[in-house]
mmCIF file with all atom_site columns, C-alpha atoms in Angstrom:
data_model
loop_
_atom_site.group_PDB
_atom_site.id
_atom_site.type_symbol
_atom_site.label_atom_id
_atom_site.label_alt_id
_atom_site.label_comp_id
_atom_site.label_asym_id
_atom_site.label_entity_id
_atom_site.label_seq_id
_atom_site.pdbx_PDB_ins_code
_atom_site.Cartn_x
_atom_site.Cartn_y
_atom_site.Cartn_z
_atom_site.occupancy
_atom_site.B_iso_or_equiv
_atom_site.pdbx_formal_charge
_atom_site.auth_seq_id
_atom_site.auth_comp_id
_atom_site.auth_asym_id
_atom_site.auth_atom_id
_atom_site.pdbx_PDB_model_num
ATOM 1   C CA . ARG A 1 1   ? 21.567 1.423   4.587   1.00 53.00 ? 542 ARG A CA 1
ATOM 2   C CA . CYS A 1 2   ? 23.600 -0.952  2.452   1.00 56.00 ? 543 CYS A CA 1
ATOM 3   C CA . VAL A 1 3   ? 24.187 1.653   -0.223  1.00 60.00 ? 544 VAL A CA 1
ATOM 4   C CA . SER A 1 4   ? 25.033 4.497   2.164   1.00 59.00 ? 545 SER A CA 1
ATOM 5   C CA . ASN A 1 5   ? 27.408 2.337   4.239   1.00 61.00 ? 546 ASN A CA 1
ATOM 6   C CA . LYS A 1 6   ? 29.112 0.971   1.091   1.00 71.00 ? 547 LYS A CA 1
ATOM 7   C CA . TYR A 1 7   ? 29.234 -2.599  2.375   1.00 71.00 ? 548 TYR A CA 1
ATOM 8   C CA . SER A 1 8   ? 29.808 -4.003  -1.090  1.00 73.00 ? 549 SER A CA 1
ATOM 9   C CA . VAL A 1 9   ? 32.926 -1.832  -1.409  1.00 75.00 ? 550 VAL A CA 1
ATOM 10  C CA . ARG A 1 10  ? 34.157 -2.980  2.016   1.00 69.00 ? 551 ARG A CA 1
ATOM 11  C CA . ILE A 1 11  ? 34.137 -6.635  0.911   1.00 72.00 ? 552 ILE A CA 1
ATOM 12  C CA . GLY A 1 12  ? 35.712 -5.965  -2.466  1.00 74.00 ? 553 GLY A CA 1
ATOM 13  C CA . GLY A 1 13  ? 32.687 -5.452  -4.707  1.00 79.00 ? 554 GLY A CA 1
ATOM 14  C CA . TYR A 1 14  ? 29.692 -7.557  -5.605  1.00 82.00 ? 555 TYR A CA 1
ATOM 15  C CA . GLN A 1 15  ? 30.185 -11.279 -5.003  1.00 78.00 ? 556 GLN A CA 1
ATOM 16  C CA . TYR A 1 16  ? 27.975 -12.532 -7.866  1.00 82.00 ? 557 TYR A CA 1
ATOM 17  C CA . GLY A 1 17  ? 26.248 -15.362 -6.029  1.00 77.00 ? 558 GLY A CA 1
ATOM 18  C CA . LYS A 1 18  ? 29.003 -16.474 -3.661  1.00 77.00 ? 559 LYS A CA 1
ATOM 19  C CA . LEU A 1 19  ? 27.047 -15.354 -0.598  1.00 78.00 ? 560 LEU A CA 1
ATOM 20  C CA . THR A 1 20  ? 23.497 -16.221 -1.612  1.00 81.00 ? 561 THR A CA 1
ATOM 21  C CA . LEU A 1 21  ? 24.392 -19.567 -3.175  1.00 80.00 ? 562 LEU A CA 1
ATOM 22  C CA . ARG A 1 22  ? 26.926 -20.609 -0.541  1.00 77.00 ? 563 ARG A CA 1
ATOM 23  C CA . PRO A 1 23  ? 26.092 -24.344 -0.569  1.00 75.00 ? 564 PRO A CA 1
ATOM 24  C CA . LEU A 1 24  ? 26.848 -24.538 -4.280  1.00 78.00 ? 565 LEU A CA 1
ATOM 25  C CA . TYR A 1 25  ? 29.889 -22.306 -3.914  1.00 75.00 ? 566 TYR A CA 1
ATOM 26  C CA . PHE A 1 26  ? 31.354 -24.651 -1.300  1.00 74.00 ? 567 PHE A CA 1
ATOM 27  C CA . LEU A 1 27  ? 31.063 -27.477 -3.845  1.00 77.00 ? 568 LEU A CA 1
ATOM 28  C CA . VAL A 1 28  ? 32.843 -25.651 -6.662  1.00 76.00 ? 569 VAL A CA 1
ATOM 29  C CA . SER A 1 29  ? 35.270 -23.488 -4.665  1.00 74.00 ? 570 SER A CA 1
ATOM 30  C CA . PRO A 1 30  ? 38.106 -26.090 -4.613  1.00 77.00 ? 571 PRO A CA 1
ATOM 31  C CA . PHE A 1 31  ? 37.978 -26.185 -8.410  1.00 79.00 ? 572 PHE A CA 1
ATOM 32  C CA . LEU A 1 32  ? 37.745 -22.393 -8.648  1.00 74.00 ? 573 LEU A CA 1
ATOM 33  C CA . ASN A 1 33  ? 40.767 -22.033 -6.376  1.00 76.00 ? 574 ASN A CA 1
ATOM 34  C CA . LYS A 1 34  ? 42.800 -24.243 -8.703  1.00 81.00 ? 575 LYS A CA 1
ATOM 35  C CA . LEU A 1 35  ? 41.773 -22.019 -11.604 1.00 80.00 ? 576 LEU A CA 1
ATOM 36  C CA . GLY A 1 36  ? 42.866 -18.918 -9.715  1.00 74.00 ? 577 GLY A CA 1
ATOM 37  C CA . ALA A 1 37  ? 39.486 -17.592 -8.602  1.00 67.00 ? 578 ALA A CA 1
ATOM 38  C CA . GLY A 1 38  ? 39.597 -16.210 -5.072  1.00 61.00 ? 579 GLY A CA 1
ATOM 39  C CA . TYR A 1 39  ? 38.109 -17.805 -2.014  1.00 60.00 ? 580 TYR A CA 1
ATOM 40  C CA . ILE A 1 40  ? 35.956 -15.861 0.429   1.00 60.00 ? 581 ILE A CA 1
ATOM 41  C CA . ASN A 1 41  ? 36.038 -16.592 4.123   1.00 56.00 ? 582 ASN A CA 1
ATOM 42  C CA . PHE A 1 42  ? 32.379 -16.149 5.005   1.00 57.00 ? 583 PHE A CA 1
ATOM 43  C CA . ALA A 1 43  ? 33.182 -15.757 8.698   1.00 50.00 ? 584 ALA A CA 1
ATOM 44  C CA . ASP A 1 44  ? 34.825 -12.427 7.853   1.00 51.00 ? 585 ASP A CA 1
ATOM 45  C CA . ILE A 1 45  ? 31.654 -11.115 6.257   1.00 57.00 ? 586 ILE A CA 1
ATOM 46  C CA . SER A 1 46  ? 29.441 -10.408 9.222   1.00 55.00 ? 587 SER A CA 1
ATOM 47  C CA . PHE A 1 47  ? 28.138 -6.902  9.572   1.00 56.00 ? 588 PHE A CA 1
ATOM 48  C CA . LYS A 1 48  ? 25.945 -5.343  12.158  1.00 55.00 ? 589 LYS A CA 1
ATOM 49  C CA . GLN A 1 49  ? 23.883 -2.249  11.721  1.00 54.00 ? 590 GLN A CA 1
ATOM 50  C CA . ASP A 1 50  ? 25.830 0.881   12.534  1.00 56.00 ? 591 ASP A CA 1
ATOM 51  C CA . GLU A 1 51  ? 23.110 2.558   14.537  1.00 56.00 ? 592 GLU A CA 1
ATOM 52  C CA . VAL A 1 52  ? 22.630 1.739   18.203  1.00 58.00 ? 593 VAL A CA 1
ATOM 53  C CA . ILE A 1 53  ? 19.013 0.940   18.971  1.00 57.00 ? 594 ILE A CA 1
ATOM 54  C CA . GLN A 1 54  ? 17.884 1.775   22.496  1.00 61.00 ? 595 GLN A CA 1
ATOM 55  C CA . VAL A 1 55  ? 15.487 -0.934  23.641  1.00 61.00 ? 596 VAL A CA 1
ATOM 56  C CA . SER A 1 56  ? 15.244 -0.094  27.339  1.00 65.00 ? 597 SER A CA 1
ATOM 57  C CA . SER A 1 57  ? 17.152 1.762   30.007  1.00 70.00 ? 598 SER A CA 1
ATOM 58  C CA . LYS A 1 58  ? 18.574 -1.552  31.281  1.00 70.00 ? 599 LYS A CA 1
ATOM 59  C CA . VAL A 1 59  ? 20.189 -2.388  27.953  1.00 62.00 ? 600 VAL A CA 1
ATOM 60  C CA . ASP A 1 60  ? 23.112 -0.169  27.043  1.00 59.00 ? 601 ASP A CA 1
ATOM 61  C CA . ASN A 1 61  ? 23.503 -1.260  23.475  1.00 56.00 ? 602 ASN A CA 1
ATOM 62  C CA . PHE A 1 62  ? 21.391 -3.353  21.157  1.00 55.00 ? 603 PHE A CA 1
ATOM 63  C CA . ASN A 1 63  ? 22.126 -4.226  17.589  1.00 55.00 ? 604 ASN A CA 1
ATOM 64  C CA . ALA A 1 64  ? 20.596 -6.553  15.029  1.00 60.00 ? 605 ALA A CA 1
ATOM 65  C CA . LEU A 1 65  ? 21.859 -8.396  11.984  1.00 62.00 ? 606 LEU A CA 1
ATOM 66  C CA . TYR A 1 66  ? 20.593 -7.586  8.530   1.00 71.00 ? 607 TYR A CA 1
ATOM 67  C CA . THR A 1 67  ? 17.911 -9.621  6.819   1.00 80.00 ? 608 THR A CA 1
ATOM 68  C CA . ALA A 1 68  ? 18.411 -11.907 3.834   1.00 83.00 ? 609 ALA A CA 1
ATOM 69  C CA . LEU A 1 69  ? 18.078 -8.906  1.522   1.00 85.00 ? 610 LEU A CA 1
ATOM 70  C CA . PHE A 1 70  ? 21.492 -7.764  2.719   1.00 82.00 ? 611 PHE A CA 1
ATOM 71  C CA . TRP A 1 71  ? 23.165 -10.878 1.310   1.00 83.00 ? 612 TRP A CA 1
ATOM 72  C CA . PHE A 1 72  ? 21.207 -10.604 -1.927  1.00 88.00 ? 613 PHE A CA 1
ATOM 73  C CA . TYR A 1 73  ? 22.404 -6.989  -2.233  1.00 87.00 ? 614 TYR A CA 1
ATOM 74  C CA . LEU A 1 74  ? 26.045 -7.921  -1.580  1.00 85.00 ? 615 LEU A CA 1
ATOM 75  C CA . ASP A 1 75  ? 25.853 -10.434 -4.422  1.00 87.00 ? 616 ASP A CA 1
ATOM 76  C CA . PHE A 1 76  ? 24.008 -8.557  -7.148  1.00 89.00 ? 617 PHE A CA 1
ATOM 77  C CA . GLY A 1 77  ? 23.024 -5.133  -5.848  1.00 88.00 ? 618 GLY A CA 1
ATOM 78  C CA . VAL A 1 78  ? 19.461 -3.922  -6.184  1.00 89.00 ? 619 VAL A CA 1
ATOM 79  C CA . LEU A 1 79  ? 18.825 -6.500  -8.899  1.00 93.00 ? 620 LEU A CA 1
ATOM 80  C CA . GLY A 1 80  ? 19.541 -9.259  -6.365  1.00 91.00 ? 621 GLY A CA 1
ATOM 81  C CA . ILE A 1 81  ? 17.013 -7.762  -3.950  1.00 90.00 ? 622 ILE A CA 1
ATOM 82  C CA . VAL A 1 82  ? 14.364 -8.005  -6.669  1.00 92.00 ? 623 VAL A CA 1
ATOM 83  C CA . ILE A 1 83  ? 15.253 -11.367 -8.219  1.00 93.00 ? 624 ILE A CA 1
ATOM 84  C CA . PHE A 1 84  ? 16.210 -13.684 -5.332  1.00 91.00 ? 625 PHE A CA 1
ATOM 85  C CA . PRO A 1 85  ? 13.040 -13.347 -3.230  1.00 92.00 ? 626 PRO A CA 1
ATOM 86  C CA . PHE A 1 86  ? 11.075 -14.026 -6.415  1.00 94.00 ? 627 PHE A CA 1
ATOM 87  C CA . LEU A 1 87  ? 13.188 -17.131 -7.159  1.00 93.00 ? 628 LEU A CA 1
ATOM 88  C CA . PHE A 1 88  ? 12.804 -18.466 -3.633  1.00 92.00 ? 629 PHE A CA 1
ATOM 89  C CA . GLY A 1 89  ? 9.055  -17.867 -3.922  1.00 94.00 ? 630 GLY A CA 1
ATOM 90  C CA . LEU A 1 90  ? 9.017  -19.909 -7.119  1.00 96.00 ? 631 LEU A CA 1
ATOM 91  C CA . LEU A 1 91  ? 10.954 -22.657 -5.348  1.00 94.00 ? 632 LEU A CA 1
ATOM 92  C CA . LEU A 1 92  ? 8.369  -22.707 -2.551  1.00 95.00 ? 633 LEU A CA 1
ATOM 93  C CA . ARG A 1 93  ? 5.525  -22.724 -5.075  1.00 97.00 ? 634 ARG A CA 1
ATOM 94  C CA . TRP A 1 94  ? 7.145  -25.652 -6.875  1.00 96.00 ? 635 TRP A CA 1
ATOM 95  C CA . SER A 1 95  ? 7.465  -27.593 -3.603  1.00 95.00 ? 636 SER A CA 1
ATOM 96  C CA . ILE A 1 96  ? 3.779  -27.013 -2.799  1.00 96.00 ? 637 ILE A CA 1
ATOM 97  C CA . LEU A 1 97  ? 2.768  -28.177 -6.285  1.00 96.00 ? 638 LEU A CA 1
ATOM 98  C CA . THR A 1 98  ? 4.941  -31.256 -5.796  1.00 94.00 ? 639 THR A CA 1
ATOM 99  C CA . LEU A 1 99  ? 3.204  -31.860 -2.475  1.00 95.00 ? 640 LEU A CA 1
ATOM 100 C CA . THR A 1 100 ? -0.252 -31.627 -4.040  1.00 95.00 ? 641 THR A CA 1
ATOM 101 C CA . ARG A 1 101 ? 0.711  -34.022 -6.842  1.00 94.00 ? 642 ARG A CA 1
ATOM 102 C CA . ARG A 1 102 ? 2.350  -36.600 -4.570  1.00 93.00 ? 643 ARG A CA 1
ATOM 103 C CA . PHE A 1 103 ? 1.173  -36.136 -1.023  1.00 94.00 ? 644 PHE A CA 1
ATOM 104 C CA . ASN A 1 104 ? 3.629  -38.020 1.173   1.00 93.00 ? 645 ASN A CA 1
ATOM 105 C CA . LEU A 1 105 ? 5.780  -37.320 4.215   1.00 94.00 ? 646 LEU A CA 1
ATOM 106 C CA . PRO A 1 106 ? 9.040  -36.369 2.413   1.00 95.00 ? 647 PRO A CA 1
ATOM 107 C CA . ASN A 1 107 ? 7.227  -33.886 0.157   1.00 95.00 ? 648 ASN A CA 1
ATOM 108 C CA . LEU A 1 108 ? 5.411  -32.440 3.168   1.00 96.00 ? 649 LEU A CA 1
ATOM 109 C CA . LEU A 1 109 ? 8.736  -32.009 4.971   1.00 96.00 ? 650 LEU A CA 1
ATOM 110 C CA . LEU A 1 110 ? 10.251 -30.447 1.852   1.00 95.00 ? 651 LEU A CA 1
ATOM 111 C CA . ALA A 1 111 ? 7.495  -27.845 1.578   1.00 96.00 ? 652 ALA A CA 1
ATOM 112 C CA . PHE A 1 112 ? 7.580  -27.135 5.312   1.00 96.00 ? 653 PHE A CA 1
ATOM 113 C CA . PHE A 1 113 ? 11.372 -26.818 5.382   1.00 94.00 ? 654 PHE A CA 1
ATOM 114 C CA . LEU A 1 114 ? 11.399 -24.343 2.476   1.00 94.00 ? 655 LEU A CA 1
ATOM 115 C CA . PHE A 1 115 ? 8.511  -22.382 3.983   1.00 94.00 ? 656 PHE A CA 1
ATOM 116 C CA . GLN A 1 116 ? 10.283 -22.149 7.347   1.00 93.00 ? 657 GLN A CA 1
ATOM 117 C CA . LYS A 1 117 ? 13.563 -21.003 5.771   1.00 90.00 ? 658 LYS A CA 1
ATOM 118 C CA . ILE A 1 118 ? 11.855 -18.381 3.614   1.00 91.00 ? 659 ILE A CA 1
ATOM 119 C CA . MET A 1 119 ? 9.839  -17.064 6.560   1.00 91.00 ? 660 MET A CA 1
ATOM 120 C CA . HIS A 1 120 ? 13.093 -16.588 8.474   1.00 87.00 ? 661 HIS A CA 1
ATOM 121 C CA . PHE A 1 121 ? 14.476 -14.330 5.718   1.00 86.00 ? 662 PHE A CA 1
ATOM 122 C CA . VAL A 1 122 ? 13.197 -11.363 7.725   1.00 82.00 ? 663 VAL A CA 1
ATOM 123 C CA . PHE A 1 123 ? 15.580 -12.303 10.552  1.00 78.00 ? 664 PHE A CA 1
ATOM 124 C CA . ASP A 1 124 ? 18.659 -13.516 8.719   1.00 73.00 ? 665 ASP A CA 1
ATOM 125 C CA . TYR A 1 125 ? 19.676 -15.567 5.721   1.00 74.00 ? 666 TYR A CA 1
ATOM 126 C CA . SER A 1 126 ? 19.790 -19.070 7.166   1.00 71.00 ? 667 SER A CA 1
ATOM 127 C CA . PHE A 1 127 ? 19.574 -21.075 3.945   1.00 71.00 ? 668 PHE A CA 1
ATOM 128 C CA . VAL A 1 128 ? 23.318 -21.231 3.614   1.00 69.00 ? 669 VAL A CA 1
ATOM 129 C CA . THR A 1 129 ? 24.721 -24.614 4.506   1.00 77.00 ? 670 THR A CA 1
ATOM 130 C CA . PHE A 1 130 ? 25.642 -27.567 2.380   1.00 81.00 ? 671 PHE A CA 1
ATOM 131 C CA . GLN A 1 131 ? 23.667 -29.744 4.800   1.00 85.00 ? 672 GLN A CA 1
ATOM 132 C CA . ASP A 1 132 ? 20.515 -27.804 3.896   1.00 86.00 ? 673 ASP A CA 1
ATOM 133 C CA . LEU A 1 133 ? 21.112 -28.506 0.229   1.00 86.00 ? 674 LEU A CA 1
ATOM 134 C CA . LEU A 1 134 ? 21.698 -32.224 0.858   1.00 89.00 ? 675 LEU A CA 1
ATOM 135 C CA . PHE A 1 135 ? 18.606 -32.407 3.059   1.00 92.00 ? 676 PHE A CA 1
ATOM 136 C CA . LEU A 1 136 ? 16.454 -30.817 0.342   1.00 91.00 ? 677 LEU A CA 1
ATOM 137 C CA . LEU A 1 137 ? 17.817 -33.127 -2.339  1.00 91.00 ? 678 LEU A CA 1
ATOM 138 C CA . ALA A 1 138 ? 17.259 -36.184 -0.125  1.00 94.00 ? 679 ALA A CA 1
ATOM 139 C CA . LEU A 1 139 ? 13.673 -35.147 0.632   1.00 94.00 ? 680 LEU A CA 1
ATOM 140 C CA . TYR A 1 140 ? 12.976 -34.556 -3.044  1.00 93.00 ? 681 TYR A CA 1
ATOM 141 C CA . TYR A 1 141 ? 14.423 -37.938 -3.980  1.00 94.00 ? 682 TYR A CA 1
ATOM 142 C CA . LEU A 1 142 ? 12.507 -39.769 -1.250  1.00 93.00 ? 683 LEU A CA 1
ATOM 143 C CA . GLY A 1 143 ? 9.265  -37.995 -2.067  1.00 92.00 ? 684 GLY A CA 1
ATOM 144 C CA . ASN A 1 144 ? 9.442  -38.512 -5.802  1.00 89.00 ? 685 ASN A CA 1
ATOM 145 C CA . SER A 1 145 ? 11.294 -41.788 -6.300  1.00 85.00 ? 686 SER A CA 1
ATOM 146 C CA . ARG A 1 146 ? 9.564  -44.616 -8.110  1.00 70.00 ? 687 ARG A CA 1
ATOM 147 C CA . LYS A 1 147 ? 9.460  -46.705 -4.950  1.00 64.00 ? 688 LYS A CA 1
ATOM 148 C CA . ARG A 1 148 ? 6.165  -46.472 -3.164  1.00 56.00 ? 689 ARG A CA 1
ATOM 149 C CA . ILE A 1 149 ? 6.287  -44.454 0.044   1.00 53.00 ? 690 ILE A CA 1
ATOM 150 C CA . ALA A 1 150 ? 3.368  -44.562 2.448   1.00 53.00 ? 691 ALA A CA 1
ATOM 151 C CA . THR A 1 151 ? 1.171  -41.491 2.111   1.00 54.00 ? 692 THR A CA 1
ATOM 152 C CA . VAL A 1 152 ? 0.455  -39.274 5.094   1.00 52.00 ? 693 VAL A CA 1
ATOM 153 C CA . CYS A 1 153 ? -3.329 -39.615 4.918   1.00 51.00 ? 694 CYS A CA 1
#
């Protein structure tokens, strides 16, 4: 659907990570703006599927948002659809290995948080806020700092 509806053309071409890596983009965008690189208003980039889906006779019109693959496609095309799920899988695998090496509450929360976000990729791409990035960094620091943290078990 993304290719046939030409969504990447409608937003001005591929975004090269600005949509998928939004938390990092928000950090560097003030500097990029000073250098002349454009700023994207992410509120303007919200598409719904073009086809009306009839759920029941009581509902006139039903529509759903695209999954996380849509945002990966808008950034890097088909290559993004292949690479980003793999990278997020590696990130989850790394968090589980970290949990098995140092089993404590922050590492457990880190693995659970990443697992929950990745499982929600089939609904929408919700791993997009700067707060998520700060939360992950804080959990990693707390779980792997030299200070002793009480283990879960």
